[in-house]
Amino acid sequence: MGHTAIEKIIMRNTGAQHVTPGEIVVVKPDRVMIHDIFVPFVAEKYRQMGFTRVWNPDKVVLIYDHLVPAAVIDDVRHFKTGDAFAEEVGLSHVHRADGICHQLMVEQGYVKPGDVAFGTDSHTTTYGAVGAFSTGIGYTEMAAILGTGSLWVRVPSTIRVEIEGELPPHVSAKDIILRLLGDIGADGAVYQALEFAGGTVDGMSLSSRMAIANMAVEAGAKCAVFPPDEVSTLYSGAPGFDMATLAPDADAVYDRVIRYKAGELEPVVACPSQPDNICPVRQVAGTRVDQVFIGSCTNGRLEDLQIAADILRGKKVSPFTRLLITPASREIYGQAAESGLLADLIDAGANVTLPGCGLCCGRAGGILAPNEVVLATNNRNFIGRMGDASVQIYLASPAVAAATALAGQIVLP
Amino acid sequence: MQTEFSGRVWVLGDDIDTDIIIPTEYLALPTIADMAPYAFSPLRPQLAGQIQPGDIVVGGKNFGCGSSREQAPEILKELGLSAIIAKSFARIFFRNAVNNGLLLLENADLPDAVTEGDTVAVTVGKQVVHGGKAYPLAPMADNVLEILESGGLVAAMQKRNKAGQA
């Protein structure tokens, strides 16, 4: 009996010759990530547990992103606590305002194909884009990992998603993952792995793969995985990586296989207030919006800013609509400045903010007032996520977002 | 860990996400006790104040979906809830609840049968009784039971580290 990609990554980590979905195994993480909101709690639990040294400080990355730049005075306590903990236990990988954690973990090469990684944020599923097994955990488990260098996991069963063909114009990875969420629902992959494959995926950029893997958790998935190929091994600086060892077997056992023809997909939105409440853009076209947000660990990469700039260039944002753009990292910000994209976005009337989580997690940088409507490229539209509980949040691709900003209402790009 | 108890139920729907259990804006408050009054506030602002120790929250499918914020189960424990019963739980929330000693019970039928204010009788690992009818509970995995019986992961690790020093 063969194995799926995620089963192979787990076997590579534990050294087992065979694993079965449902089995509980102990893995040794290759990398872990702690972010600012939870670092005080990780430090507190670590001390309570009675640990005195971190198993391997080189495998730990501490990233300040949710509270950067500080919106309220008390946020600073998290940075001070984090800095003190990093010094106490000897952490050297500390990013104080370089970008969103999930972007940095991939962009800075912390996670490579075949790795097992855990993070204190639910969107840690993102690193499946480079062919890693990665998932979110709580701060108590993170504290236990820091002390023990291990964690128990239940081997997930796998849902395979095959996409073949060429995407129509203005249809992107975001539309694929939103469509999948709509089809399988917010609990459609609870405890499971989503394995992505097919010709459309083979030709997809790493940025697009990250957008898909990022939102796997919105279907309840434990992880998403794009089996390593040239795109991911080259990007993560692992050329020569033996991709064949992690390729799913032809006789791998899947919980189910879902197939899409890329040519039949269309731009969609997630309507308030669940990421699986999906409908075609054409059905909500004409909905007035007060604000448009392009950014986040889902869609704040150079490719996304490029798509937005191509639509916005030489035009002006609707006078009654605010357009906020947040590059996912400082590196992306710099690249956008150098290539002239930033000037295009600013000329069109966008406000480009500092890299960080800000608006997506409703803490800062453009939170919304009662009854306002926002169309955003991030991953969650839960009630109250981006401001008041009455705010209506629509999720969509950067192309739909840019076109909507120009029209002041939801439109097809 | 208490294995047999009764409690009054508060009934919520499907997909109760962690932003509903505790919105991000309150996560930077200094303590869990400071955050607890805001539990469920986007959905039912009064609820946290109405919950009494020993009460049980009943949800539909995918309870606890969303972020990894561990404050969510910690706050529910702080409110004194004796258990959460739902059709299914999201995985990070499930792990976080176990690690903080909050009891989660899964049954597909009970959530549709109860009305808010009803009382249910729980026997862990066996059943929930409501209106004279028994709704079965699956037995718990050994490693999950071990953490719950230690009173959470912190206590389990303390035990491990003390044993290591001895």
XYZ file of C-alpha atoms in Angstrom:
579
model
C 0.000 0.000 0.000
C 1.384 3.392 -0.975
C 1.550 6.678 0.890
C 0.360 10.245 0.350
C 2.799 13.165 0.399
C 2.008 14.115 3.999
C 2.435 10.518 5.182
C 5.859 10.465 3.495
C 6.952 13.702 5.165
C 5.919 12.304 8.561
C 7.745 9.004 7.838
C 10.849 10.951 6.789
C 10.743 12.732 10.146
C 10.103 9.738 12.405
C 12.048 7.169 10.394
C 9.025 4.857 10.266
C 8.644 2.587 7.237
C 4.887 2.925 7.333
C 2.212 5.132 8.919
C -1.579 4.899 8.844
C -4.091 7.768 9.158
C -5.387 7.959 12.729
C -2.150 6.622 14.199
C -0.528 8.834 16.855
C 3.180 9.502 16.242
C 5.805 11.695 17.878
C 7.611 14.069 15.487
C 10.728 16.174 15.985
C 10.136 19.647 14.498
C 12.704 21.041 12.059
C 11.519 24.578 12.784
C 9.035 26.336 15.049
C 7.642 29.871 14.926
C 6.357 32.013 17.796
C 4.602 35.336 17.130
C 4.242 38.451 19.239
C 0.664 38.049 20.485
C 1.488 34.742 22.149
C 5.146 35.066 23.142
C 4.389 36.236 26.725
C 2.216 33.141 27.206
C 4.840 30.797 25.698
C 7.468 32.236 28.059
C 5.160 31.941 31.072
C 4.173 28.317 30.329
C 7.793 27.368 29.570
C 8.865 28.594 33.023
C 5.844 27.038 34.763
C 6.702 23.686 33.205
C 10.112 23.868 34.819
C 12.300 23.852 31.709
C 15.712 25.493 31.923
C 16.995 25.188 28.364
C 15.528 25.231 24.849
C 16.189 21.997 22.981
C 17.690 23.766 19.974
C 17.510 27.593 19.822
C 18.560 27.587 16.143
C 15.258 25.904 15.247
C 13.168 28.617 16.866
C 12.028 31.792 15.089
C 10.396 34.687 16.969
C 8.428 37.161 14.854
C 6.672 40.398 15.800
C 3.906 41.040 13.275
C 0.410 41.189 14.791
C 1.203 44.166 17.019
C 3.595 45.995 14.651
C 3.592 48.945 14.762
C 2.108 49.167 18.257
C -1.476 50.453 18.219
C -1.952 50.624 21.975
C 0.687 51.219 24.638
C 0.257 47.801 26.220
C 1.325 46.087 22.945
C 4.895 47.126 23.768
C 4.840 44.733 26.744
C 4.775 41.851 24.234
C 7.954 43.086 22.534
C 9.735 43.587 25.856
C 8.677 40.152 27.120
C 9.698 38.583 23.816
C 13.099 40.283 23.759
C 13.773 39.223 27.355
C 12.788 35.615 26.625
C 14.925 35.531 23.452
C 17.905 36.696 25.466
C 17.221 34.298 28.346
C 17.033 31.173 26.192
C 19.426 32.300 23.444
C 17.217 32.820 20.387
C 19.007 34.457 17.470
C 16.276 34.345 14.798
C 14.206 37.335 15.907
C 12.291 39.555 13.451
C 11.015 42.726 15.047
C 9.184 44.371 12.126
C 10.284 42.609 8.948
C 6.892 41.348 7.864
C 4.146 38.812 8.492
C 5.369 35.602 10.143
C 4.202 33.184 7.434
C 5.739 35.255 4.664
C 9.065 35.447 6.518
C 9.197 31.722 7.362
C 9.131 30.896 3.655
C 10.825 34.001 2.202
C 13.774 33.844 4.626
C 14.222 30.127 3.989
C 13.396 28.946 7.504
C 11.188 26.149 6.181
C 12.326 23.813 3.412
C 10.784 20.926 1.468
C 10.188 17.857 3.639
C 10.414 19.778 6.928
C 8.041 19.448 9.862
C 7.170 22.880 11.275
C 4.821 24.223 13.928
C 3.741 27.772 14.647
C 1.591 29.525 17.225
C -0.642 30.915 14.463
C -3.361 28.935 12.684
C -2.187 30.014 9.217
C 1.034 28.053 9.720
C -0.502 25.720 7.103
C 1.065 28.178 4.588
C 4.445 26.359 4.497
C 2.790 23.411 2.760
C 3.496 25.536 -0.333
C 7.162 24.483 -0.165
C 6.303 20.853 0.531
C 6.547 20.928 4.327
C 4.203 19.495 6.949
C 3.269 22.569 8.949
C 0.398 23.408 11.234
C -0.730 25.713 13.998
C -0.619 24.876 17.701
C -1.332 26.705 20.963
C 1.203 28.407 23.196
C 1.212 25.668 25.832
C 2.232 23.060 23.250
C 4.851 25.456 21.898
C 6.313 25.767 25.403
C 6.432 21.961 25.645
C 8.204 21.737 22.256
C 10.799 24.306 23.347
C 11.658 22.056 26.264
C 11.332 18.630 24.651
C 11.938 19.100 20.907
C 8.988 16.839 20.158
C 5.210 16.840 19.699
C 2.551 14.140 19.267
C 0.429 14.326 16.134
C -2.298 12.189 14.720
C -1.432 11.135 11.156
C -4.103 12.846 9.049
C -5.996 11.201 6.247
C -5.568 13.028 2.934
C -7.978 14.691 0.538
C -6.353 15.071 -2.893
C -7.322 18.111 -4.959
C -6.446 17.879 -8.657
C -6.699 20.913 -10.896
C -6.050 20.657 -14.617
C -5.968 23.239 -17.398
C -5.392 26.952 -17.714
C -7.087 29.520 -15.481
C -9.205 32.118 -17.341
C -8.061 35.777 -17.217
C -8.482 37.415 -13.777
C -9.024 34.047 -12.092
C -6.281 33.209 -9.603
C -5.189 30.861 -6.839
C -7.448 32.749 -4.429
C -10.491 31.827 -6.510
C -9.409 28.176 -6.435
C -9.144 27.982 -2.658
C -12.352 29.987 -2.121
C -14.207 27.687 -4.512
C -12.846 24.620 -2.690
C -13.931 26.109 0.666
C -17.403 26.706 -0.702
C -17.605 23.154 -2.002
C -16.348 21.292 1.081
C -17.364 23.778 3.801
C -15.666 25.217 6.892
C -15.433 21.725 8.390
C -14.830 19.895 5.106
C -11.280 18.834 5.974
C -11.212 18.846 9.801
C -8.142 16.932 11.084
C -7.213 16.122 7.439
C -4.443 16.999 4.976
C -5.180 18.662 1.625
C -2.779 17.527 -1.120
C -2.745 19.717 -4.245
C -1.713 18.385 -7.644
C -2.364 18.612 -11.380
C -1.165 20.608 -14.337
C -2.540 23.930 -13.059
C -0.656 23.491 -9.793
C 2.560 22.435 -11.554
C 2.626 25.746 -13.395
C 1.756 27.817 -10.349
C 4.142 30.283 -8.666
C 5.177 29.729 -5.066
C 3.228 32.878 -4.089
C 0.024 31.405 -5.502
C 0.661 28.103 -3.741
C 1.101 30.012 -0.480
C -2.293 31.701 -0.954
C -3.931 28.283 -1.280
C -2.051 26.564 1.555
C -2.696 29.587 3.788
C -6.477 29.142 3.635
C -6.529 25.340 4.004
C -7.184 25.905 7.693
C -10.477 27.633 6.799
C -11.734 24.164 5.836
C -10.474 22.905 9.201
C -7.488 21.174 7.568
C -4.509 20.230 9.715
C -2.216 21.007 6.802
C -1.943 21.546 3.069
C 0.846 20.150 0.946
C 2.157 20.805 -2.533
C 4.552 17.872 -3.109
C 8.040 19.382 -3.664
C 8.961 20.180 -7.282
C 11.433 22.450 -9.114
C 9.441 25.565 -8.184
C 9.536 24.927 -4.441
C 13.035 23.456 -4.193
C 14.547 26.322 -6.183
C 12.638 28.956 -4.190
C 13.646 27.508 -0.848
C 17.283 27.187 -1.783
C 17.186 23.403 -1.729
C 18.212 22.540 -5.301
C 19.119 18.897 -5.695
C 16.537 17.944 -3.032
C 15.395 14.391 -3.726
C 11.815 15.239 -4.711
C 10.950 11.663 -5.630
C 11.126 10.551 -1.991
C 8.183 12.763 -1.096
C 6.113 12.274 -4.250
C 2.800 10.583 -3.421
C 2.647 6.938 -4.536
C 0.362 5.959 -7.394
C -1.390 3.565 -5.000
C -1.610 6.038 -2.117
C -4.887 5.836 -0.219
C -6.971 9.019 -0.216
C -10.081 9.830 1.783
C -11.391 11.304 -1.454
C -10.247 13.017 -4.653
C -11.750 16.331 -5.770
C -11.166 17.422 -9.373
C -11.486 20.847 -10.984
C -11.123 22.045 -14.556
C -9.341 25.384 -14.269
C -11.058 26.701 -17.402
C -14.455 26.401 -15.700
C -13.521 28.479 -12.641
C -14.581 32.112 -12.246
C -13.898 35.010 -9.838
C -15.695 34.407 -6.547
C -16.110 36.108 -3.157
C -16.644 34.800 0.356
C -19.697 36.662 1.603
C -20.178 37.656 5.282
C -19.415 36.066 7.694
C -17.763 32.714 6.918
C -14.907 31.977 4.486
C -16.975 29.100 3.037
C -19.964 31.324 2.189
C -18.924 31.509 -1.467
C -20.727 33.004 -4.440
C -19.646 34.204 -7.893
C -18.629 37.878 -8.061
C -21.347 38.469 -10.686
C -24.038 37.608 -8.107
C -22.972 40.331 -5.657
C -21.827 42.851 -8.275
C -23.054 46.340 -7.415
C -22.623 45.962 -3.637
C -21.263 49.328 -2.409
C -18.021 49.152 -0.436
C -16.536 51.680 1.991
C -13.072 50.168 1.972
C -10.868 47.744 0.040
C -7.901 45.967 1.615
C -5.114 44.273 -0.364
C -2.575 42.497 1.812
C -2.101 39.815 4.493
C -0.269 36.480 4.540
C -2.818 35.283 1.965
C -2.400 37.931 -0.735
C 0.221 40.545 0.135
C 3.045 39.312 -2.082
C 4.686 41.012 -5.070
C 2.578 38.978 -7.503
C -0.582 40.291 -5.789
C 0.627 43.915 -5.825
C 1.511 43.475 -9.511
C -2.006 42.259 -10.334
C -3.495 45.204 -8.413
C -1.154 47.728 -10.043
C -1.977 46.456 -13.546
C -5.649 47.206 -12.883
C -5.135 50.486 -10.979
C -2.389 52.044 -13.129
C -3.386 55.428 -14.521
C -6.820 55.336 -12.853
C -8.257 56.655 -9.579
C -9.893 54.900 -6.658
C -13.598 55.776 -6.284
C -13.915 58.996 -4.209
C -16.055 57.346 -1.526
C -13.858 54.258 -1.131
C -10.671 53.893 0.888
C -7.982 51.588 -0.543
C -5.420 50.201 1.899
C -2.521 48.076 0.706
C -0.188 46.205 3.053
C 2.840 44.392 1.582
C 3.448 41.118 3.428
C 7.104 41.866 4.186
C 9.719 44.596 4.054
C 11.464 42.729 1.250
C 8.267 42.826 -0.827
C 7.797 46.507 0.081
C 11.308 47.211 -1.218
C 10.770 45.230 -4.403
C 7.488 47.069 -5.032
C 9.260 50.392 -4.575
C 12.143 49.451 -6.845
C 9.945 48.149 -9.661
C 7.714 51.218 -9.661
C 4.610 49.320 -8.499
C 4.398 51.370 -5.335
C 4.240 54.627 -7.304
C 1.447 53.199 -9.486
C -0.563 52.180 -6.427
C -0.045 55.517 -4.678
C -0.901 57.515 -7.818
C -4.168 55.604 -8.060
C -5.086 56.734 -4.540
C -4.000 53.789 -2.416
C -2.588 54.174 1.062
C 0.305 51.733 1.356
C 0.927 50.732 4.975
C 3.816 49.107 6.818
C 4.150 45.318 6.537
C 2.303 43.486 9.311
C -0.963 41.798 10.274
C -2.737 45.024 11.347
C -6.075 45.256 9.604
C -6.488 41.536 8.879
C -6.672 40.727 12.581
C -8.669 43.874 13.356
C -6.109 45.498 15.617
C -4.953 48.516 13.664
C -4.441 50.172 10.304
C -7.954 50.818 9.050
C -10.488 49.076 11.280
C -14.076 49.656 10.243
C -17.081 51.428 11.785
C -20.591 50.025 12.358
C -22.410 48.848 9.216
C -19.498 49.569 6.876
C -18.682 47.183 4.032
C -15.165 46.041 3.189
C -13.811 43.820 0.422
C -10.487 42.310 1.407
C -7.894 39.835 0.132
C -7.164 38.225 3.496
C -8.364 34.887 4.826
C -11.114 35.464 7.379
C -14.388 37.377 7.365
C -15.642 36.299 10.770
C -18.040 38.615 12.631
C -16.091 41.491 14.180
C -12.795 40.438 12.612
C -11.955 43.847 11.104
C -13.738 46.229 13.446
C -17.319 46.498 14.663
C -19.433 43.325 14.754
C -21.842 44.814 12.191
C -19.094 45.278 9.541
C -19.768 43.229 6.393
C -16.564 41.563 5.157
C -16.216 40.105 1.655
C -13.078 38.108 0.767
C -11.734 38.043 -2.783
C -8.654 37.983 -5.006
C -6.360 40.998 -5.572
C -7.843 41.440 -9.071
C -11.415 41.671 -7.775
C -10.213 43.946 -4.953
C -8.452 46.386 -7.282
C -11.384 46.565 -9.693
C -13.784 47.044 -6.781
C -11.676 49.915 -5.401
C -11.969 51.750 -8.740
C -15.727 51.212 -8.993
C -16.613 51.780 -5.327
C -18.755 48.681 -5.599
C -18.068 44.978 -6.098
C -17.339 44.350 -9.783
C -15.718 41.752 -12.026
C -12.167 42.729 -12.968
C -10.978 15.146 36.578
C -14.694 14.919 37.379
C -16.237 12.074 35.370
C -19.922 12.309 36.359
C -21.791 15.602 36.628
C -24.884 17.549 35.526
C -25.145 21.056 34.169
C -27.416 23.668 32.644
C -26.852 24.221 28.911
C -26.355 27.351 26.791
C -27.009 26.556 23.136
C -25.034 28.048 20.236
C -24.941 27.154 16.512
C -22.465 25.758 13.975
C -18.951 27.126 13.313
C -18.549 29.079 16.578
C -15.157 30.588 15.693
C -12.393 31.790 17.985
C -13.041 35.438 17.042
C -16.521 34.957 18.529
C -15.171 33.187 21.618
C -12.725 36.051 22.159
C -12.195 38.899 19.635
C -8.565 39.823 18.827
C -8.951 43.295 20.346
C -9.114 41.766 23.856
C -6.216 39.309 23.425
C -3.605 41.752 24.667
C -5.397 42.310 27.990
C -3.028 41.283 30.794
C -4.850 38.218 32.157
C -7.362 35.563 31.154
C -9.666 36.857 33.919
C -9.631 40.291 32.249
C -10.627 38.738 28.915
C -13.358 36.412 30.220
C -16.181 39.026 30.375
C -15.831 39.460 26.576
C -16.360 35.777 25.725
C -18.847 35.341 22.863
C -19.334 39.142 22.791
C -19.681 39.561 18.984
C -22.534 37.031 19.005
C -24.106 37.381 22.476
C -22.623 40.238 24.543
C -24.581 39.243 27.693
C -23.654 35.560 27.684
C -20.345 35.676 29.573
C -22.093 37.409 32.482
C -24.911 34.850 32.530
C -22.763 31.704 32.559
C -22.465 30.154 36.028
C -19.763 27.699 37.175
C -20.750 24.164 36.209
C -22.780 25.253 33.156
C -22.243 23.563 29.797
C -22.042 25.208 26.378
C -23.537 23.219 23.502
C -22.479 23.997 19.925
C -23.077 22.558 16.475
C -20.406 21.398 14.076
C -16.825 22.740 13.900
C -16.853 24.451 17.319
C -13.687 26.517 17.870
C -12.752 26.952 14.220
C -10.431 29.806 13.282
C -7.286 30.953 14.988
C -4.836 29.189 17.288
C -5.572 31.531 20.192
C -5.353 29.408 23.291
C -7.066 32.126 25.253
C -10.317 30.728 23.771
C -10.395 27.485 25.813
C -8.647 29.166 28.759
C -11.428 31.767 28.952
C -14.133 29.098 28.759
C -12.425 27.296 31.629
C -12.133 30.596 33.528
C -15.918 31.050 33.192
C -16.274 27.753 35.063
C -17.847 25.737 32.257
C -17.703 22.038 33.113
C -17.689 20.939 29.455
C -18.378 21.923 25.867
C -20.583 19.524 23.932
C -20.631 19.854 20.123
C -21.239 17.869 16.957
C -17.542 18.320 16.112
C -14.552 20.457 17.158
C -11.876 22.269 15.139
C -8.469 20.637 15.627
C -6.335 23.417 17.145
C -9.131 24.291 19.566
C -9.408 20.603 20.489
C -5.688 20.344 21.305
C -5.677 23.660 23.177
C -8.687 22.609 25.259
C -7.094 19.289 26.231
C -3.835 21.050 27.111
C -5.727 23.380 29.439
C -7.854 20.676 31.023
C -11.131 21.802 29.412
C -13.389 18.846 28.715
C -14.777 18.555 25.165
C -17.469 15.995 24.345
C -18.605 15.035 20.860
C -22.087 13.833 19.947
C -23.825 14.385 16.617
C -27.444 14.340 17.857
C -27.603 15.945 21.288
C -27.031 19.571 20.085
C -30.258 19.477 18.055
C -32.239 17.887 20.904
C -31.501 20.361 23.701
C -33.112 23.724 24.429
C -31.270 26.500 26.253
C -31.778 26.180 30.011
C -32.220 22.384 29.935
C -30.116 20.215 32.243
C -28.011 17.313 30.952
C -26.175 14.574 32.881
C -22.676 13.642 31.667
C -20.709 10.438 32.202
C -17.292 11.003 30.583
C -16.299 8.394 28.016
C -19.819 6.939 28.095
C -22.878 9.153 27.565
C -24.864 12.348 27.990
C -28.437 11.928 29.255
C -31.118 14.470 28.324
C -34.875 14.119 28.694
C -34.522 10.446 29.614
C -32.560 9.698 26.440
C -28.885 8.631 26.420
C -26.534 10.067 23.781
C -23.318 8.002 23.497
C -19.800 9.458 23.845
C -16.718 7.853 22.291
C -13.976 6.676 24.667
C -10.971 9.049 24.808
C -7.521 8.358 23.318
C -5.013 7.358 26.026
C -2.636 10.293 25.445
C -5.534 12.780 25.607
C -6.874 11.182 28.793
C -3.399 11.276 30.337
C -3.078 15.050 29.779
C -6.633 15.700 31.057
C -6.024 13.574 34.141
C -2.797 15.486 34.881
C -4.905 18.670 34.807
C -3.418 19.929 31.526
C -0.095 19.960 29.677
C 1.698 22.317 32.104
C 1.085 19.924 34.992
C 2.042 16.950 32.812
C 5.361 18.606 31.890
C 6.014 19.610 35.519
C 5.584 15.963 36.471
C 7.984 14.941 33.657
C 10.635 17.477 34.643
C 10.449 16.602 38.353
C 10.802 12.917 37.475
C 13.830 13.816 35.310
C 15.577 15.590 38.188
C 14.948 12.774 40.669
